[in-house]
Coordinates of C-alpha atoms in Angstrom, one line a residue:
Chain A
X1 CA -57.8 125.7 22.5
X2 CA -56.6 124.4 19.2
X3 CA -54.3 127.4 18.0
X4 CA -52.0 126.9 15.5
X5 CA -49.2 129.5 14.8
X6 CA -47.1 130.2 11.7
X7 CA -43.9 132.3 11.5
X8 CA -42.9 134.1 9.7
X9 CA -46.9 136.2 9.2
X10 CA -44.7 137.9 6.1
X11 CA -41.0 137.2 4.6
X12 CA -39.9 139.0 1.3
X13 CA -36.5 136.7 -0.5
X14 CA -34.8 137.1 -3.6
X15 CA -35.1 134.7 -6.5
X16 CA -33.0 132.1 -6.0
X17 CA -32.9 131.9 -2.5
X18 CA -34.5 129.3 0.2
X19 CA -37.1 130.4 2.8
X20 CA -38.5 128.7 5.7
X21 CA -42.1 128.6 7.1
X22 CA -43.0 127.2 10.3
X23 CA -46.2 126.1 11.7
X24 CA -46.8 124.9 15.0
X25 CA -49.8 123.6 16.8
X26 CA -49.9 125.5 20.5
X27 CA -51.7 123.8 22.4
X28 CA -52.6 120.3 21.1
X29 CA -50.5 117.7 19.5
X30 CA -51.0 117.7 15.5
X31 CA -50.9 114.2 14.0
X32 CA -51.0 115.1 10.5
X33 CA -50.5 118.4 9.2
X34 CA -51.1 120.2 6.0
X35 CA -50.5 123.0 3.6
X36 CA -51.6 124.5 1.4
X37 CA -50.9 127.8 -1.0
X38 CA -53.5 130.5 -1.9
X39 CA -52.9 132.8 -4.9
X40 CA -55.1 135.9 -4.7
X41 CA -59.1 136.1 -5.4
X42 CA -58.7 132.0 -5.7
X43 CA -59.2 129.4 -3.3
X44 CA -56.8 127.3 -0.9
X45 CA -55.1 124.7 -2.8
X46 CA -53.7 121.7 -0.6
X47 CA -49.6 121.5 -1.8
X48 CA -49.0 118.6 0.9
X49 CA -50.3 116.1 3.8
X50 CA -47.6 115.7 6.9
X51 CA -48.0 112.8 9.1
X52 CA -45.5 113.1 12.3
X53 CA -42.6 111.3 11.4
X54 CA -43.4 110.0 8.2
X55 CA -42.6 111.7 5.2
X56 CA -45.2 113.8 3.4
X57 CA -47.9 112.9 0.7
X58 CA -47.5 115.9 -2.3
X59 CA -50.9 116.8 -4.3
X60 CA -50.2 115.9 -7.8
X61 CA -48.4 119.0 -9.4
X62 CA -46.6 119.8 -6.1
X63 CA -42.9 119.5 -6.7
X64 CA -41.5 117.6 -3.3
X65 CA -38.5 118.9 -3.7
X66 CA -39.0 122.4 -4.2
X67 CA -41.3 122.0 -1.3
X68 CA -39.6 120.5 1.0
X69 CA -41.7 119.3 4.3
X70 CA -40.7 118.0 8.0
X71 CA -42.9 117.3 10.2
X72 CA -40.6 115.7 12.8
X73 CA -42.4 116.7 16.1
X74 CA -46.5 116.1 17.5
X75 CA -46.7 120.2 17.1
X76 CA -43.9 121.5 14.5
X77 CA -44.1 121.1 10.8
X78 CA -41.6 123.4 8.2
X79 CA -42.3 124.0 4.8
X80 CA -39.3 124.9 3.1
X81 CA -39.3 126.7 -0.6
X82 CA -35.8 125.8 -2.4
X83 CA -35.0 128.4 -4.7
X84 CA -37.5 130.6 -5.1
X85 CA -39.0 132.1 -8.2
X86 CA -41.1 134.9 -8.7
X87 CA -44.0 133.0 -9.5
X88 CA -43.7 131.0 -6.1
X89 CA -44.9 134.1 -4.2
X90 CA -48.3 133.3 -2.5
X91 CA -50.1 133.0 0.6
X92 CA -49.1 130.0 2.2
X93 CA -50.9 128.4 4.9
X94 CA -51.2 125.6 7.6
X95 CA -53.0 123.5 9.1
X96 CA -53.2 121.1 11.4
X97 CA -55.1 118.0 13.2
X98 CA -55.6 115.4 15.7
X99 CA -55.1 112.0 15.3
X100 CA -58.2 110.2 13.9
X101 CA -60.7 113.6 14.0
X102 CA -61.7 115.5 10.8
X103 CA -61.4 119.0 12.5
X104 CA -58.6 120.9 11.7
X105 CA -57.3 124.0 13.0
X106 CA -55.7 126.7 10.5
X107 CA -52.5 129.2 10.8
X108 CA -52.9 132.9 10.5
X109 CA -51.1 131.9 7.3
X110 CA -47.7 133.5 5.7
X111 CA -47.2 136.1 3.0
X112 CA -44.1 135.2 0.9
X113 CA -43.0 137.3 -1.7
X114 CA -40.2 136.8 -4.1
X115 CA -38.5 139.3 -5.9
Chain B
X1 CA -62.9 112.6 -7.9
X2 CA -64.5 115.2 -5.7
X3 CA -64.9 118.9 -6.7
X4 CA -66.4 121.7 -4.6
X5 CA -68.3 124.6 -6.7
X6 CA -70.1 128.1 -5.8
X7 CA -73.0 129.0 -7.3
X8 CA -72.0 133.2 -7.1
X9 CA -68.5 134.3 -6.6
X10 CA -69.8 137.7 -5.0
X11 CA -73.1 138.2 -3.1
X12 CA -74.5 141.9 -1.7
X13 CA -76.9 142.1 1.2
X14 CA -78.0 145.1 3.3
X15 CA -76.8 145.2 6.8
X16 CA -79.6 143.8 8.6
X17 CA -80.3 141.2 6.2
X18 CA -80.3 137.4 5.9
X19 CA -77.5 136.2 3.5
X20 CA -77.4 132.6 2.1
X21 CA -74.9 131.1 0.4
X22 CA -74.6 128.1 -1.9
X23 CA -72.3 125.3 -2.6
X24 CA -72.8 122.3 -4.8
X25 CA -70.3 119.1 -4.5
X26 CA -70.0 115.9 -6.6
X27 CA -69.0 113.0 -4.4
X28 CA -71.6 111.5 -2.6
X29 CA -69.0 109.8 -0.2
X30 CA -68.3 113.0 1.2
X31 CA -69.0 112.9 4.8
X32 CA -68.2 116.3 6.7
X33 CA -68.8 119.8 5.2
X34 CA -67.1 122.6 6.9
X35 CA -67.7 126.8 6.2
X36 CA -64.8 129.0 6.6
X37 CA -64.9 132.3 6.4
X38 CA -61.4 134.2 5.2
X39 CA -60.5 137.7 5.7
X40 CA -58.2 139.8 3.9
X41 CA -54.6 138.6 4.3
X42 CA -56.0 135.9 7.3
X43 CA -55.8 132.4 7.9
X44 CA -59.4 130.8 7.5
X45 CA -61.9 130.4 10.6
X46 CA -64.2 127.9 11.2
X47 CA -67.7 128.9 11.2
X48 CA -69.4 126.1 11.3
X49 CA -69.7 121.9 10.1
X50 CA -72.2 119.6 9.6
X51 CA -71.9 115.6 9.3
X52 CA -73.7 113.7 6.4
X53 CA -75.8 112.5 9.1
X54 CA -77.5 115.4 9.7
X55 CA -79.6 118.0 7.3
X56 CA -79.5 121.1 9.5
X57 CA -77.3 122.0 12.2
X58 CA -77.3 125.6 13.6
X59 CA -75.0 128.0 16.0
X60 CA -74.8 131.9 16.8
X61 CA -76.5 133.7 13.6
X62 CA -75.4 130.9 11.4
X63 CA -77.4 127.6 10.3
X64 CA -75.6 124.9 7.7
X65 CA -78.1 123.0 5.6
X66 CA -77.3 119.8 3.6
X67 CA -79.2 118.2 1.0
X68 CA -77.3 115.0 0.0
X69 CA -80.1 114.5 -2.6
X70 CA -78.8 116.8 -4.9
X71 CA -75.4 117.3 -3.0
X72 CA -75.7 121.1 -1.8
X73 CA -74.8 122.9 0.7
X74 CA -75.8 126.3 1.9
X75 CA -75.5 128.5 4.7
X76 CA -77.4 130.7 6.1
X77 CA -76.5 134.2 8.0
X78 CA -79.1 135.9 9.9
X79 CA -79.0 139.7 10.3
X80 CA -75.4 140.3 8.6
X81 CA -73.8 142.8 10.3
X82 CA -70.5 144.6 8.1
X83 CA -68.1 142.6 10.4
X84 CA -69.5 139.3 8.3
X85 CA -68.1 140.9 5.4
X86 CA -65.2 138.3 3.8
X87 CA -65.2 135.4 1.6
X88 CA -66.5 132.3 2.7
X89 CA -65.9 128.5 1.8
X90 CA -67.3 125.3 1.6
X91 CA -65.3 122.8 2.1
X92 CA -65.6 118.7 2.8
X93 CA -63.9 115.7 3.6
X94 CA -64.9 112.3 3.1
X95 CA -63.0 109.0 2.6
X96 CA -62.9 109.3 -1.3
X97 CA -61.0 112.1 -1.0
X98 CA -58.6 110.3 1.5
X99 CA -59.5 112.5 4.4
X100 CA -57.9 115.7 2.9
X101 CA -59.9 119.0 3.5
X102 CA -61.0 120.3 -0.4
X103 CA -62.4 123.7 -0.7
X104 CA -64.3 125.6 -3.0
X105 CA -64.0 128.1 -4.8
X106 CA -65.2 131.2 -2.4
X107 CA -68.1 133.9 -2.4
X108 CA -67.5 137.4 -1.4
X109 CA -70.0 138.9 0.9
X110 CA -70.1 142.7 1.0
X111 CA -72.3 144.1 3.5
X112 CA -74.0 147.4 2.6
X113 CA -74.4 149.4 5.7

């Protein structure tokens, strides 16, 4: 149990153009969700907390509305990059957890690259 | 606020061997400590997590100590096998940190066969 899914695993976009991740929690209904963007050899850095229905909390830095997050379902959150530049190509990933527990469950994460 | 370090960004061990790997943190109100373990182009995976409660805490091949004394974390890999070859995370949670996962910074195993 406790799979979470992202699509798309890869996307490639050219600059200037908006691109849509999805993540969604299989088999469990995900309370809060998060995300987070990994540049290579470094660690996951959280971008954004999603609460179901409420709008989301952005990590100081994180530009809400470049990033634009919906989590408007118990098991489907979207993170949308609005125009995309070059230097937003990363590894972005998911994840996702019950209401009042501390484990959380992460996506196979996406691959966007931005040329 | 709270920070997560690694004491080596890379760590060798012959196939076979034990591995142990380190992790300081800062906050002492952290309250739940998590190691991940990332491959190549991968989501992470939960190895294994220990509460602030506890000092030890062991599964299959892998034990999580904590020492809140001097805030350090470590865990522990017996006979690492070349499939345990990835980078691995600490990472914590705690109510100073509003309940938002923070990792560190990530060591590289490489398993010699």
């Amino acid at each position: 149990g406790a799979v979470v899914s992202q699509h798309p695993s890869w996307v490639i976009c050219k600059s200037g153009t908006s691109v849509k991740i999805e993540c969604r929690s299989l088999d469990f209904q995900a309370t809060t969700m998060f995300w987070y963007r990994q540049f290579p050899k470094q660690s996951l850095m959280l971008m954004a907390t999603s609460n179901e229905g409420s709008k989301a909390t952005y990590e100081q830095g994180v530009e809400k509305d470049k990033f634009l997050i919906n989590h408007a379902s118990l098991t489907l959150s979207t993170l949308t990059v609005t125009s995309a530049h070059p230097e937003d190509s990363s590894f972005y990933i998911c994840s996702a957890s019950r209401r009042g527990l501390y484990e959380q469950y992460f996506g196979p994460g996406t691959r966007l690259t931005v040329t | 606020g709270e920070s997560v370090g690694l004491h080596l960004p890379t760590l060798s061990v012959q196939e076979g061997d034990n591995s142990i790997i380190n992790c300081a943190y800062s906050n002492s109100a952290s309250d739940y400590f998590i190691w991940y373990k990332q491959e190549s182009g991968k989501g992470p995976q939960f190895i294994i997590d220990i509460r602030s409660n506890m000092d030890k805490r062991q599964g299959q091949r892998v034990t999580v100590l904590l020492n809140k004394t001097v805030k350090h974390l470590s865990l522990q890999i017996a006979a690492t096998q070349p499939g345990d070859s990835a980078v691995y995370f600490c990472a914590l949670k705690g109510q100073a940190g509003g309940f938002k996962t923070i990792f560190g910074a990530g060591t590289r195993l490489f398993v010699k066969a």
